[in-house]
Structures are given as structure tokens and as C-alpha cells.
Coordinates of C-alpha atoms (C1' of nucleotides) in Angstrom, one line a residue:
Chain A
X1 CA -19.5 25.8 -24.3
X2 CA -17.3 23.6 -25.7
X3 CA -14.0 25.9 -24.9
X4 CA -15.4 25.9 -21.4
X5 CA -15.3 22.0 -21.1
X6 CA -11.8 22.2 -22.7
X7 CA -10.7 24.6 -20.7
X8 CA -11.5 22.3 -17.3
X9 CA -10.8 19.0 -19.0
X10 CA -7.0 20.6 -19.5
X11 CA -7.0 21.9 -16.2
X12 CA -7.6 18.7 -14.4
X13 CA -6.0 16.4 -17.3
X14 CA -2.4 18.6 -15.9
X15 CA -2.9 17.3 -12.2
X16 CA 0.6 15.8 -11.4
X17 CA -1.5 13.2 -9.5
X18 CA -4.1 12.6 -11.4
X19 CA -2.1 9.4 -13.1
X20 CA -2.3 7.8 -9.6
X21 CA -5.6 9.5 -8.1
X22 CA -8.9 8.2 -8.0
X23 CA -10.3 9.5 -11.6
X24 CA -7.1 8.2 -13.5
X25 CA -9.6 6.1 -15.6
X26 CA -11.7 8.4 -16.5
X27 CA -12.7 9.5 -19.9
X28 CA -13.3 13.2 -20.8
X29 CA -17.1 13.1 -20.2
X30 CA -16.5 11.5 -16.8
X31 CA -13.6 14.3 -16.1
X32 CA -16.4 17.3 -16.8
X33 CA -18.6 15.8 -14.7
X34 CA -15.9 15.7 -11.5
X35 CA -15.1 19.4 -12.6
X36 CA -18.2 20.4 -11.7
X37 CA -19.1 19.1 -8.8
X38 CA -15.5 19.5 -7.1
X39 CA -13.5 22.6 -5.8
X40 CA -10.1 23.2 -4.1
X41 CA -9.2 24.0 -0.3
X42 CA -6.1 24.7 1.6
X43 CA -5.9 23.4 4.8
X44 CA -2.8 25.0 7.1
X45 CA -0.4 21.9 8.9
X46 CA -2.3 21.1 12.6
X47 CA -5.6 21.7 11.2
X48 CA -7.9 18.7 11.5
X49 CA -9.7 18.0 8.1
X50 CA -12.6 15.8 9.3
X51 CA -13.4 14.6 12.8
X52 CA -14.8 11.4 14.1
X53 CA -18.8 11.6 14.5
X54 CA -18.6 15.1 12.5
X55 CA -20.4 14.4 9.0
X56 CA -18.7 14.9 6.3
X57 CA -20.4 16.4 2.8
X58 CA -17.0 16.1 0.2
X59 CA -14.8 13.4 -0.6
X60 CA -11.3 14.4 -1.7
X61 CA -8.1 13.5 -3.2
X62 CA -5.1 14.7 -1.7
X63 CA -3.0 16.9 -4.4
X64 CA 0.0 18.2 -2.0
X65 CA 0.8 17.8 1.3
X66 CA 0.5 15.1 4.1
X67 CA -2.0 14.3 6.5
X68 CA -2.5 11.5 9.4
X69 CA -5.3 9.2 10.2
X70 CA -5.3 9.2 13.9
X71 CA -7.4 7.7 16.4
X72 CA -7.6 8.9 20.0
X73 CA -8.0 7.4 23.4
X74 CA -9.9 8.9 25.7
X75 CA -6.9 9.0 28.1
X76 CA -4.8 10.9 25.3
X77 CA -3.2 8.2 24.0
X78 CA -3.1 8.3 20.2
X79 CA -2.2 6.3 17.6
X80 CA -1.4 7.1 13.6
X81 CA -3.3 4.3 11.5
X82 CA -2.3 5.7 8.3
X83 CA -0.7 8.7 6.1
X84 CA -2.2 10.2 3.0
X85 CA -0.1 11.4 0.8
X86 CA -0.9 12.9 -2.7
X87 CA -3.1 11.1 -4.8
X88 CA -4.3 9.2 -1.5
X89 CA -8.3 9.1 -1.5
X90 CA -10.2 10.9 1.3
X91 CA -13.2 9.7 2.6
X92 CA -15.5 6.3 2.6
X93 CA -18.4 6.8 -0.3
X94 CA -21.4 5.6 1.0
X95 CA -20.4 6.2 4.6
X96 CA -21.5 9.2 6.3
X97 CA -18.5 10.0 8.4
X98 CA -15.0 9.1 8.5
X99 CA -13.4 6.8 11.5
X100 CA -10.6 8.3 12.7
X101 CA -9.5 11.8 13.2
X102 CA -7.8 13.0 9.8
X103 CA -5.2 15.8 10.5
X104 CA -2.9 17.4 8.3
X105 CA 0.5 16.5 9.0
X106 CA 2.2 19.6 6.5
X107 CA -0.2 22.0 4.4
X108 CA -2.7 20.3 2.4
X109 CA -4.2 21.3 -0.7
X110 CA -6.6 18.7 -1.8
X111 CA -9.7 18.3 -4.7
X112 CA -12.6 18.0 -2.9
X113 CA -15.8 16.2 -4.6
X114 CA -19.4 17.1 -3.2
X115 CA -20.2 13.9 -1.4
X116 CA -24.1 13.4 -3.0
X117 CA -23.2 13.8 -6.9
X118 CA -19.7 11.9 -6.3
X119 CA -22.0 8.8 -4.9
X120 CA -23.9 9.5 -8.0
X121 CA -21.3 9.3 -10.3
X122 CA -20.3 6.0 -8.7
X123 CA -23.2 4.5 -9.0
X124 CA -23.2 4.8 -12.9
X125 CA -19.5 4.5 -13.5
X126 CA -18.4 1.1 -12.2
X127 CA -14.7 1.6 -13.7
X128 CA -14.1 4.6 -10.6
X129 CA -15.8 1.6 -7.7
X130 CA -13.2 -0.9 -9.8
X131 CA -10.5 1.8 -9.0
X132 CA -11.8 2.8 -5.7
X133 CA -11.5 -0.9 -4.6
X134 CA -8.0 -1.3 -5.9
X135 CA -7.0 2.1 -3.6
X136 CA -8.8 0.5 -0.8
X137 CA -7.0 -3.2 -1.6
X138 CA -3.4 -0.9 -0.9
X139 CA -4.7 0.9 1.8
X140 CA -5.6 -2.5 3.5
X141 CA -2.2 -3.8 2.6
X142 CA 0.0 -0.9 4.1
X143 CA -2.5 -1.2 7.0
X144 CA -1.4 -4.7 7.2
X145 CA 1.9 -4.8 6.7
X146 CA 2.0 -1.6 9.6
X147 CA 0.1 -4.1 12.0
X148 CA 3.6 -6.2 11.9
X149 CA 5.4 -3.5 12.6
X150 CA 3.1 -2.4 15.6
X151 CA 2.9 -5.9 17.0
X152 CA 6.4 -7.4 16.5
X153 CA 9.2 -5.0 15.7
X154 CA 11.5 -3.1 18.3
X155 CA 11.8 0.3 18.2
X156 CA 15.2 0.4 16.2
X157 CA 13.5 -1.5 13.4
X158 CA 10.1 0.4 13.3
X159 CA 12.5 3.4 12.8
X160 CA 14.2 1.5 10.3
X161 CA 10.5 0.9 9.1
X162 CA 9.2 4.5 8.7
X163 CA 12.7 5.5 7.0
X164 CA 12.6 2.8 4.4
X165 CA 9.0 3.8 3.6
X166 CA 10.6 8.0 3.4
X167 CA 13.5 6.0 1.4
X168 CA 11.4 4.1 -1.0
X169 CA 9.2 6.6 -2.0
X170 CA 12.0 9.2 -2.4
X171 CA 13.5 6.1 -4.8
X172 CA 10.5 5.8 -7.0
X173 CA 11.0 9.0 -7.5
X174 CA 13.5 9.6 -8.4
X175 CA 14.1 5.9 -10.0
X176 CA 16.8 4.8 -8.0
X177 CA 17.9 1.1 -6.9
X178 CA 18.3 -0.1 -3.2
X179 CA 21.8 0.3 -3.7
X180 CA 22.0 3.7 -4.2
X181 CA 22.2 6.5 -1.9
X182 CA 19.0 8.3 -1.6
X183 CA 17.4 11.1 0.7
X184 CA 14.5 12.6 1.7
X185 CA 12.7 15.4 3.4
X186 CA 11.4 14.2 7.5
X187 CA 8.3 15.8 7.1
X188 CA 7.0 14.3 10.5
X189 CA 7.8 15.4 13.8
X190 CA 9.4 13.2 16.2
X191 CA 5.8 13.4 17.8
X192 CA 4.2 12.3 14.9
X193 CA 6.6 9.5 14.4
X194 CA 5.9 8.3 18.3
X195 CA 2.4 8.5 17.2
X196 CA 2.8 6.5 14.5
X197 CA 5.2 3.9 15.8
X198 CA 3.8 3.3 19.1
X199 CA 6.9 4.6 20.7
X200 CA 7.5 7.8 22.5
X201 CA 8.8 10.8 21.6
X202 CA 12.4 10.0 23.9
X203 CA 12.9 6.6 22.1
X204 CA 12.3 7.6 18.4
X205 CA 14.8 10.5 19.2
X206 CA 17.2 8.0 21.4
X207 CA 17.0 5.5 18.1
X208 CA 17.7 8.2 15.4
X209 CA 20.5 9.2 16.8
X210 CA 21.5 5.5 17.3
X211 CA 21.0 4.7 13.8
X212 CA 23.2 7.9 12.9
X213 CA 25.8 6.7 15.5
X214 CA 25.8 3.8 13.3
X215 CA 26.1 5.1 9.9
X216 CA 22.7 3.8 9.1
X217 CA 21.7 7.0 8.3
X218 CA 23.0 10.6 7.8
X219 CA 21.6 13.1 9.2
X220 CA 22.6 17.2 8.5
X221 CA 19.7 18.6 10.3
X222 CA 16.8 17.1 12.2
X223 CA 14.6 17.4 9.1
X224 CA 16.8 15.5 6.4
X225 CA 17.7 12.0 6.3
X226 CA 20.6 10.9 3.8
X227 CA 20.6 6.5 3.8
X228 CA 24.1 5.8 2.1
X229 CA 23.2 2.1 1.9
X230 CA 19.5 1.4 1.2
X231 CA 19.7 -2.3 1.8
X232 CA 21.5 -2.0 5.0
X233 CA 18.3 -0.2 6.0
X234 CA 16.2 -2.7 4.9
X235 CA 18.1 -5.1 7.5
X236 CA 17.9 -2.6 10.0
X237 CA 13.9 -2.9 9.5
X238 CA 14.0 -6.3 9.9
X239 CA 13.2 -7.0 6.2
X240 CA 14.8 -8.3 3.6
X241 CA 16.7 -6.3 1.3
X242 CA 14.0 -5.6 -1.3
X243 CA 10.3 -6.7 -0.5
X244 CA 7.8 -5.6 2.2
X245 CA 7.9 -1.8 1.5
X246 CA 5.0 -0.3 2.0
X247 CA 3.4 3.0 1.0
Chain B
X1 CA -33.3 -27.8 -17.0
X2 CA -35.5 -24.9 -15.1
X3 CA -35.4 -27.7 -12.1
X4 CA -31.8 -27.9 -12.1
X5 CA -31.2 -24.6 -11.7
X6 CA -33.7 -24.3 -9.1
X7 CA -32.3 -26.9 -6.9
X8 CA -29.1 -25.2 -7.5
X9 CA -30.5 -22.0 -6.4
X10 CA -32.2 -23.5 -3.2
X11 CA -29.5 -25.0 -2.6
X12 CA -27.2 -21.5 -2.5
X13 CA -30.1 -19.5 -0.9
X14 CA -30.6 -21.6 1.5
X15 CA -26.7 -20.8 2.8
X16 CA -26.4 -19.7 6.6
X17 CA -24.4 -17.1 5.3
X18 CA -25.0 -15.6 2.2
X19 CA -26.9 -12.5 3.6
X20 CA -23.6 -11.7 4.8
X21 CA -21.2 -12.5 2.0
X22 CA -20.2 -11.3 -1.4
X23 CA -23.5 -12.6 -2.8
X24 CA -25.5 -10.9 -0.9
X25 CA -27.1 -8.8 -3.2
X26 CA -27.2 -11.5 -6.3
X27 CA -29.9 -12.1 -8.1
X28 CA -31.3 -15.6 -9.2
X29 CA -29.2 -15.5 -12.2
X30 CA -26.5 -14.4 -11.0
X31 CA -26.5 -17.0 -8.4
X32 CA -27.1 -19.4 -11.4
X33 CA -24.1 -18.0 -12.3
X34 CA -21.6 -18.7 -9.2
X35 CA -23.6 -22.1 -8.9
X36 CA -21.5 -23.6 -12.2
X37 CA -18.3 -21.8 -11.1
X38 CA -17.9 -23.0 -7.8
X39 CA -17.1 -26.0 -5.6
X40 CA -16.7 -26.6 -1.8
X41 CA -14.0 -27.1 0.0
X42 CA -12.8 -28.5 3.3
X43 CA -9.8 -27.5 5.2
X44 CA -8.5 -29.2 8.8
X45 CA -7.2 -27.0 11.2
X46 CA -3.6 -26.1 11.4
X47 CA -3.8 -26.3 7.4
X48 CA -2.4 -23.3 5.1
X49 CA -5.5 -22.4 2.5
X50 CA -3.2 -20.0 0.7
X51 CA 0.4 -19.1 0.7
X52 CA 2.6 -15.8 0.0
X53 CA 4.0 -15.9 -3.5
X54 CA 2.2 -19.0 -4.1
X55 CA -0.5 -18.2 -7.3
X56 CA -4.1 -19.0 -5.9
X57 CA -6.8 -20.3 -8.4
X58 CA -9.9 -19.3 -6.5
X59 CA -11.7 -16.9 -4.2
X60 CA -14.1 -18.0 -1.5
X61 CA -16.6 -17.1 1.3
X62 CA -15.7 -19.1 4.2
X63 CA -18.9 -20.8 5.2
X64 CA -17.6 -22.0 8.8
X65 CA -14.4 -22.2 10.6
X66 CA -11.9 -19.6 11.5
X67 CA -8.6 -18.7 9.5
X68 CA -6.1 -16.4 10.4
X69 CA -4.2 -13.7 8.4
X70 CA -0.6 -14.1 9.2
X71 CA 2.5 -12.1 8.5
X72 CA 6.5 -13.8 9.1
X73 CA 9.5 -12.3 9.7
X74 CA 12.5 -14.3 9.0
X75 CA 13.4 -15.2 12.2
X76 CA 10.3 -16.4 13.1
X77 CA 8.3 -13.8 14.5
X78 CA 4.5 -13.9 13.4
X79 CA 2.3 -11.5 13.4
X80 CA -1.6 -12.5 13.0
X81 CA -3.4 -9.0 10.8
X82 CA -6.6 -10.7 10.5
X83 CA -9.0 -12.9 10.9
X84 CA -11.7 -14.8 8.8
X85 CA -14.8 -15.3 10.1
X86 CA -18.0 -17.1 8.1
X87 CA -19.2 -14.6 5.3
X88 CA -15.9 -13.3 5.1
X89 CA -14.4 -13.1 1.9
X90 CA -10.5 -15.2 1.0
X91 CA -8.2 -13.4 -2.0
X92 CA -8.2 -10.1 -3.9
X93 CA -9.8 -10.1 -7.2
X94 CA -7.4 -8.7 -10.4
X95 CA -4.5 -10.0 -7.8
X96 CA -2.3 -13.4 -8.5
X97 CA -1.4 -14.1 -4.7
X98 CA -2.3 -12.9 -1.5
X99 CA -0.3 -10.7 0.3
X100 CA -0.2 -13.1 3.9
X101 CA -0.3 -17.1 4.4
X102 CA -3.7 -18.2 5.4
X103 CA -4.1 -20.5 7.7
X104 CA -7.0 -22.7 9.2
X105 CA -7.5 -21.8 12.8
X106 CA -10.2 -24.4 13.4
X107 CA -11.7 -26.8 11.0
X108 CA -12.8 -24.7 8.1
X109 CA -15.8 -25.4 5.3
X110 CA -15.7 -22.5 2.1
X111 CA -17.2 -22.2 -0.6
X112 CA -14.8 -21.4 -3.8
X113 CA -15.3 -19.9 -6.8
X114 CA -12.6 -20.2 -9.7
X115 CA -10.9 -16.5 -9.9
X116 CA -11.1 -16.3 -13.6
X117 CA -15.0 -16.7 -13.7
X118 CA -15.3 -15.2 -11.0
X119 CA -13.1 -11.6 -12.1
X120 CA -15.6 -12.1 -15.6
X121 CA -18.8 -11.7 -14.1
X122 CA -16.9 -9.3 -11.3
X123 CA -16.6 -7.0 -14.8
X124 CA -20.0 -7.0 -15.8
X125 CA -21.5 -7.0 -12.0
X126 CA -21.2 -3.7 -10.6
X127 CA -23.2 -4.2 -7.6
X128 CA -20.5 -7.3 -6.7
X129 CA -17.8 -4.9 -7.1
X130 CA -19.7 -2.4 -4.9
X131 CA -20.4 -5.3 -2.2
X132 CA -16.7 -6.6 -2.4
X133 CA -15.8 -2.6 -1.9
X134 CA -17.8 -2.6 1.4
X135 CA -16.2 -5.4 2.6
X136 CA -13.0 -4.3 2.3
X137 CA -13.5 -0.8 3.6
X138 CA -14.8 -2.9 6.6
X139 CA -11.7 -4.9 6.7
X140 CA -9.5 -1.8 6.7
X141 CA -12.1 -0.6 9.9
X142 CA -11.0 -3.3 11.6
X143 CA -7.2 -3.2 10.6
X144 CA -7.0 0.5 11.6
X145 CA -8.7 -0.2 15.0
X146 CA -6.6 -3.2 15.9
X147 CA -3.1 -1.1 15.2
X148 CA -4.4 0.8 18.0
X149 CA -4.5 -2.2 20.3
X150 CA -1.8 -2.9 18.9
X151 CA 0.3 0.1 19.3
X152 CA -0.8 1.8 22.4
X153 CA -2.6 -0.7 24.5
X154 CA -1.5 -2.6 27.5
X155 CA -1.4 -6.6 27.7
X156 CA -4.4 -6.6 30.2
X157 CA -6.2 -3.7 27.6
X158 CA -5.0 -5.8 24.7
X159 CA -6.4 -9.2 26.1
X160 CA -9.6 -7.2 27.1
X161 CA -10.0 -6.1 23.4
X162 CA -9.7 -9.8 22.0
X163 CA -12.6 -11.0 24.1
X164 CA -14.6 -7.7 23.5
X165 CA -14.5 -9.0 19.5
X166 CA -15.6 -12.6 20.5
X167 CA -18.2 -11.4 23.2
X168 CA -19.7 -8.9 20.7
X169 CA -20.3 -11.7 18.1
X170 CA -21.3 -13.3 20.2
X171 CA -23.7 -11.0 21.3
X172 CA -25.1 -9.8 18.3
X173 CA -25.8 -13.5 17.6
X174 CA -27.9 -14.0 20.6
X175 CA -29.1 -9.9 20.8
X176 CA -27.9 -9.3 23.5
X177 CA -27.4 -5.6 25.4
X178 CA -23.9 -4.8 27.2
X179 CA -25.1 -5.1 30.2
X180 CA -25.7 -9.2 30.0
X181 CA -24.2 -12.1 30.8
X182 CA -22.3 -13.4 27.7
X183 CA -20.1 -15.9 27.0
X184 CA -18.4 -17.9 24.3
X185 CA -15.8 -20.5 23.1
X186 CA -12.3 -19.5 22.6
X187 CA -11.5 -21.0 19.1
X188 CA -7.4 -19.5 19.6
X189 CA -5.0 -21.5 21.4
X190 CA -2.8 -18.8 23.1
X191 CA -0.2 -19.1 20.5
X192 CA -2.5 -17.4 18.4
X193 CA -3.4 -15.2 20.9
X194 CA -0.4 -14.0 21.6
X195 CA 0.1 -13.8 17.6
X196 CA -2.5 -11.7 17.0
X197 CA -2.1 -9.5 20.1
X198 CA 2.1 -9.1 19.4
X199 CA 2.8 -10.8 23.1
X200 CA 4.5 -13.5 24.5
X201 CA 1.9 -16.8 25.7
X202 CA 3.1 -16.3 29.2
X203 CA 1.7 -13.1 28.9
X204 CA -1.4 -13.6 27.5
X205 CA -1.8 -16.6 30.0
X206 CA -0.8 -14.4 33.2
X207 CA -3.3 -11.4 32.1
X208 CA -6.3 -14.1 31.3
X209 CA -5.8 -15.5 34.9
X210 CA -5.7 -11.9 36.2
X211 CA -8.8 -11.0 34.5
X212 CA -9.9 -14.2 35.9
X213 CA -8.7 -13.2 39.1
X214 CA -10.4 -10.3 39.3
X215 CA -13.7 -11.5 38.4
X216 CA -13.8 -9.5 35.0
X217 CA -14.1 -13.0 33.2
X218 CA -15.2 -16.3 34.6
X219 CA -13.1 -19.1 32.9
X220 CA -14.8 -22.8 34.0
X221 CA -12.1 -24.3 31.2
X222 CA -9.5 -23.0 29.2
X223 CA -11.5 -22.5 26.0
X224 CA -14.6 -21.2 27.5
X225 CA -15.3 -17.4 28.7
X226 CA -17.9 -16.3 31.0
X227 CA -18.3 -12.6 30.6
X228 CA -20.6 -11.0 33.8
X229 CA -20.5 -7.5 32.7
X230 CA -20.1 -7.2 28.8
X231 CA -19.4 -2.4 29.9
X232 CA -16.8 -3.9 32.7
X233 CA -14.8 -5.6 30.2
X234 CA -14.8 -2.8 27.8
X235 CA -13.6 -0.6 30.0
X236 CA -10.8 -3.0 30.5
X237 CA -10.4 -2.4 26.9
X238 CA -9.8 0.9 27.5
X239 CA -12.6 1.8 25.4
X240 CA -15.3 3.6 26.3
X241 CA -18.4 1.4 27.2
X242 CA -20.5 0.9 23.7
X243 CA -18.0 2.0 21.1
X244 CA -15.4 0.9 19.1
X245 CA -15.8 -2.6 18.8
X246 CA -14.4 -4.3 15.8
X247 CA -15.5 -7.3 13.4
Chain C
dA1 C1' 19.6 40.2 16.7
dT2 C1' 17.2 38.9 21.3
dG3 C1' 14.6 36.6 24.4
dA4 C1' 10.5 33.4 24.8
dT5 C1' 8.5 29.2 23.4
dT6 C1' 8.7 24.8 21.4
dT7 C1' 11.0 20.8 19.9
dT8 C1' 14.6 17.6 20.4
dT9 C1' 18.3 15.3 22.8
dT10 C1' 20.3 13.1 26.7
dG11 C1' 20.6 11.1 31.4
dA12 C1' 18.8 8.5 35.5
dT13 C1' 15.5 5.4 37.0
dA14 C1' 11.3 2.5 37.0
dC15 C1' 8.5 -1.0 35.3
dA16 C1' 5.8 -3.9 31.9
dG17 C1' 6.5 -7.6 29.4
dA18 C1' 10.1 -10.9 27.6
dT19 C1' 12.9 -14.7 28.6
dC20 C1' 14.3 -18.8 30.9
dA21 C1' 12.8 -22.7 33.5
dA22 C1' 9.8 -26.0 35.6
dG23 C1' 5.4 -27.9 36.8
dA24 C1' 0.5 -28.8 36.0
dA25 C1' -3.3 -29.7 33.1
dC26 C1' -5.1 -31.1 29.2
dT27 C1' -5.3 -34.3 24.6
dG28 C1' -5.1 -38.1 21.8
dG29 C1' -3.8 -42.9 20.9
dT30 C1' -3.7 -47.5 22.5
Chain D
dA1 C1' -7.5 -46.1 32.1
dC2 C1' -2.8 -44.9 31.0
dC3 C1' 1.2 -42.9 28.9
dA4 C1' 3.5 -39.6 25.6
dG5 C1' 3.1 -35.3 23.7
dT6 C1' 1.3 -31.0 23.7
dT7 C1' -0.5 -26.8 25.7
dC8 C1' -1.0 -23.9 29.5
dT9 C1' 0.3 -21.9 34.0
dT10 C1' 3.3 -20.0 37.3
dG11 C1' 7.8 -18.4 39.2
dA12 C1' 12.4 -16.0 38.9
dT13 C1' 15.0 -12.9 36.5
dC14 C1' 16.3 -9.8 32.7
dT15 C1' 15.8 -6.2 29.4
dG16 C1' 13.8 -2.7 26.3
dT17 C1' 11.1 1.0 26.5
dA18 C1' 8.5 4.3 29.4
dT19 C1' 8.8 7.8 32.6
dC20 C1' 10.7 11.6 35.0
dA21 C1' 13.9 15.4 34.7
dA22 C1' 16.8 18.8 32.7
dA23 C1' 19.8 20.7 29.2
dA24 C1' 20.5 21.9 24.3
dA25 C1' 18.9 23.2 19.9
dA26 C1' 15.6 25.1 16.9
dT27 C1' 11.8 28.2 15.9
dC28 C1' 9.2 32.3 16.4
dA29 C1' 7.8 37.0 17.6
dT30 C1' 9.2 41.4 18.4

DNA sequence: ATGATTTTTTGATACAGATCAAGAACTGGT
DNA sequence: ACCAGTTCTTGATCTGTATCAAAAAATCAT
């Protein structure tokens, strides 16, 4: 009994995510709780996870992979209002669907939590609605902060935009400054960036290649981004040099 | 002593908008309890109530008034990314300074409560923190449906969208069904239109008169909107007739 | 490898919305 | 009621991005 409970607590206590995911407060009694009442599912890149109007019955954290929040006219246009990426929180406890569309974007592989015993937990663990608030608090933010870019930007600097997002993410990473080169993996299509830029598919292509006709960026196949000069990209995006990344 | 607090409480329950704000779920102590912690404010329009970078001291529910949510660029460009109504809720608790200026967009009465307090009884509250969780997964609703407009729709849509908000408030105050005659006063200026729709003012004036034009909106002055057919102007929208309508 | 399919790039053109400019209609103060 | 200042409307023109079209490059199945 008790090596059982070890056995999961170790499992779950070597998530790479958990440091950032939603149960990265939680003691070990808390932890053997969630590892009972959660399982893990593979979904392949194009797949949708959860539909609009279609109830959902888990909640989930993503653990690898990316996936889009999209929402859908009913004329086909589409917009991207957000990426999940891992450690990312899927799902709205106490709501009974989700609002948008949520596709993934590469493979996913994500910890799912029954819906009914997660709302449960909640409900007598503040600390997790403490941290599910502060998830939501960034997710407002980045949603913000994207709004600007939607409503104001042209399309070379919302290309700049997505890039320095890519950029700054690859830096924390990796724990490098704005000054040194860093590069990253173009995991979305140009599609997907159109979608999420409110561009089309011509004019994100016609603006990477202007930004490589620059020198912004470097660029040895259509999937890999080098940026020599991270704070000229910040410029490019209209920012400056080192606030307003999002993500 | 049992009188004063009383009165107090009278006083608090008695607020036009408290089954819609962060208190809404309080009990009578509780109340007792953001009755000696907070204080009421006035702010005239035009008026910043908080600044980026700037430290703020308090949260609050505005009681009336509109404010806006604003993002700058540095040359200039502004993008609006939300907007207070009454019962909405100003700052971020466990946060020093909010993330975009606030500004009055009419005259605007809230009621404050001192952060620090406020974050104490926040810790031993969990049906606050739950409440202040709903609020802001409704706040990210609306974020995500408005980088739609903002991404994908056309002026006329986008215009269309920014009266369907103020039409449905004001419909749901008066109960009325989409297919009555509702109208309402325009509290933006179209600066602030045109802010928080990411156009130009000659734009959003040309597509008002057009609408006006076409008899999708009746406009007997500048700051008041007829609406005829509440399904009309959603399809405008572009959305379909009794979804998707925000705030 | 080879051809079929999909994705991306590039070019030519069209158009929605921005910009520039001038009036017209409101607003507030005296 | 009137004038100065502001906000709003309308017109003319320009421009950035969309659209339409086709070639080039990448991916996939056999």
C-alpha cells in the first residue's frame, strides 16, 4: 500500500512540467489523490481535442506538444485565440464545455483529470483555485497583450511578434540574454500562423522571407528560425528591446 | 456596536451591484469585514485610475461608470483590451501593478478595498478566490472572443459587434428577446471606438453612417442607438443570430 | 527513387481601410 | 446667444494586405 503510493507519488513528482503545471503546490496526499483520478492520452497533430458545445468529462494539463485554441466563423474564417503549450491548463472547472475549438497543433500527450473528482478536489484544496487563478491571471495577459497585436500591428511586426514569443521561450530555456543569438524549432505552419496573426497564408510567407531578406532572421529550412540579434527583433515587433513578451 | 455593523452591512447590501461583484457570495461577516477595509472613490472622466509600472494600493468593484483597459505602443498607437463595466472587478490580487493603464471612460464611482487586507482575507476566503476565478475566466471569454473581431472581422462586422455588446446589456437589463426594438447610449467617443475596434475614426464614423444608411441602426444623435432588429444586427456581426455575444 | 499531393513562395492585380484635408456639428464658457 | 475649441463627418487619394494565379519546394506513398 504504501510502496504503491510511492510508486505514483515518484512517478508524477518526475513530470518535467509539473514545476510549472497546475498541481505544482501540491503536497504528497494531494498528489495521490490526482494519481488516481487522472490517466494519460495521445492525441496525433490535426486531431481536435475538445469541440465547442461537445461536453467535456476531463480536465488536463498539457505534458508535450502544442495545441491551438481556435474559434471558427461560420463562413470559414478562423482565428487562433491562444496556444497551449506544456504545462498549459486544459479546460474551465466548473464549466461544462470549453469555448473554442482546441486542436492540436504537433502530437500531444497530456495528463488528463476526471472532470467530477478534479472539481472535488478543488473545492477542498483552495491552494490549486489560488494556482488555478494565477494560470488564468497569465492566460488573460497573453490574451491581452495578443489583442494589441491583432488590433494595431502590421503584418511585419505581428511576425516579428510570434518570433519573439518562439525566441523568448527558446531563451528561457536555454537561459540566454536578448543579445545573444538564439533559435528555435517553427512548429506552426504558415497556416497556423495566418490563423493566428489574422493574416493570410501569402503575407506571413511574403514577410518571412522579408525579414530573412533583412537579416532579421535566418532561416536554413522553412521549419527553423536562427534570430542573430534578439533585440533587433524586438524592434522589428514594435516593442521595446526587453518588455512585452508574452507566452 | 451590533448597530454599527448593521448599518454598515445595510449599507453594503443594499449596493446595486453586489450580486454581481466579488462579494457576491460574502457573508454578513465577511461583508463586516470589507466594510472596515474599504473606502469610495470618485474618478472624472478622461482620468487614469491606475497606471503600468506604477504600484497600486487597492483593488475595487466599480460601482458605476465605464473604464477602459488600454495598451500603448511607443509611437502612439493604442489599443483598448477591455472594458470595465459596474460589478467588474479593477487589479490582480498577489500582483503589484497592472499590466495596462486604466482609464475613466465616463465619470466613474468604485468602491476600493486596500490590497493588503484585502489579499489577507483573499487567504482565508476560498469561496472569494473561487468567485474572483470566475470572473476572470469570464474576462479571458471575452478577450478571446474580441481577438476574433479583432483579427478577422471587417470594419462594418467590427462596428456591428460593438453595438451587439451595448444592445445586449442593454437587453438583458430591460429582458428583452432579439427580436425587439432596443436601444441605448453610446458612452465611447469614436476615439475610443476606433481604439478598441483597432480602426481609424473616419472609419468607424463612415461604417456607423452606413449602418445608419441602411437602416440596420437608427441614430437620432451621435450618442444614441436605435437598434430595429437586435438578429439583423448580429448578422452584421457576422455571428450567427443568438450566439456569441460578449460581456 | 518516382510521381502525386500538399505546402510554400512569388507575381499581378484589386480593394478595404488608412491618410490627408476640409467642413459641419456639437460642447462648454462667458 | 455667441464664440472658441473639440468631435464628428465626408471627400479624395494612397497604401498595405487580400485575392487570384501559377510555379517551386517539400512531403508522402508506392
Amino acid at each position: 500500500m504504501n510502496l504503491v503510493s510511492e510508486e505514483i507519488n515518484i512517478k508524477c513528482g518526475n513530470c518535467d512540467i509539473r514545476h510549472r503545471a497546475v498541481c505544482s503546490q501540491c503536497d504528497t496526499s494531494e498528489l495521490n489523490t490526482l494519481n488516481t483520478i487522472k490517466y494519460y492520452k495521445t492525441i496525433k497533430a490535426g486531431q481536435t481535442i475538445a469541440a465547442v458545445e461537445e461536453p467535456i468529462s476531463f480536465v488536463a494539463s498539457i505534458v508535450t506538444g502544442i495545441a491551438a485554441l481556435n474559434q471558427t466563423m461560420e463562413d470559414g474564417r478562423t482565428q487562433m485565440v491562444g496556444m497551449l503549450l506544456p504545462s498549459d491548463f486544459v479546460g474551465r472547472p466548473g464549466r461544462n464545455s470549453v469555448a473554442y475549438d482546441i486542436v492540436a497543433t504537433t502530437d500531444v500527450y497530456m495528463c488528463c483529470f476526471y472532470k467530477k473528482p478534479f472539481e472535488e478536489l478543488l473545492a477542498r484544496t483552495p491552494h490549486l483555485v489560488n494556482r488555478l487563478l494565477e494560470m488564468t491571471l497569465d492566460d488573460l495577459d497573453a490574451a491581452r497583450e495578443w489583442m494589441l497585436v491583432l488590433g494595431r500591428k502590421t503584418a511585419r511586426e505581428k511576425i516579428a511578434s510570434l518570433f519573439a514569443i518562439f525566441a523568448h521561450r527558446s531563451a528561457v530555456l536555454r537561459r540566454k540574454g536578448a543579445q545573444d543569438t538564439i533559435e528555435f524549432d517553427l512548429h506552426l505552419s504558415r497556416e497556423q500562423m495566418s490563423d493566428y496573426l489574422g493574416l493570410t497564408i501569402e503575407t506571413v510567407s511574403r514577410q518571412i522571407s522579408a525579414l530573412k531578406k533583412d537579416g532579421i532572421i535566418l532561416l536554413p529550412n522553412k521549419r527553423h528560425v536562427i534570430v542573430p540579434n534578439l533585440s533587433v527583433l524586438l524592434t522589428e515587433a514594435g516593442d521595446d528591446a526587453d518588455g512585452g513578451v508574452l507566452v
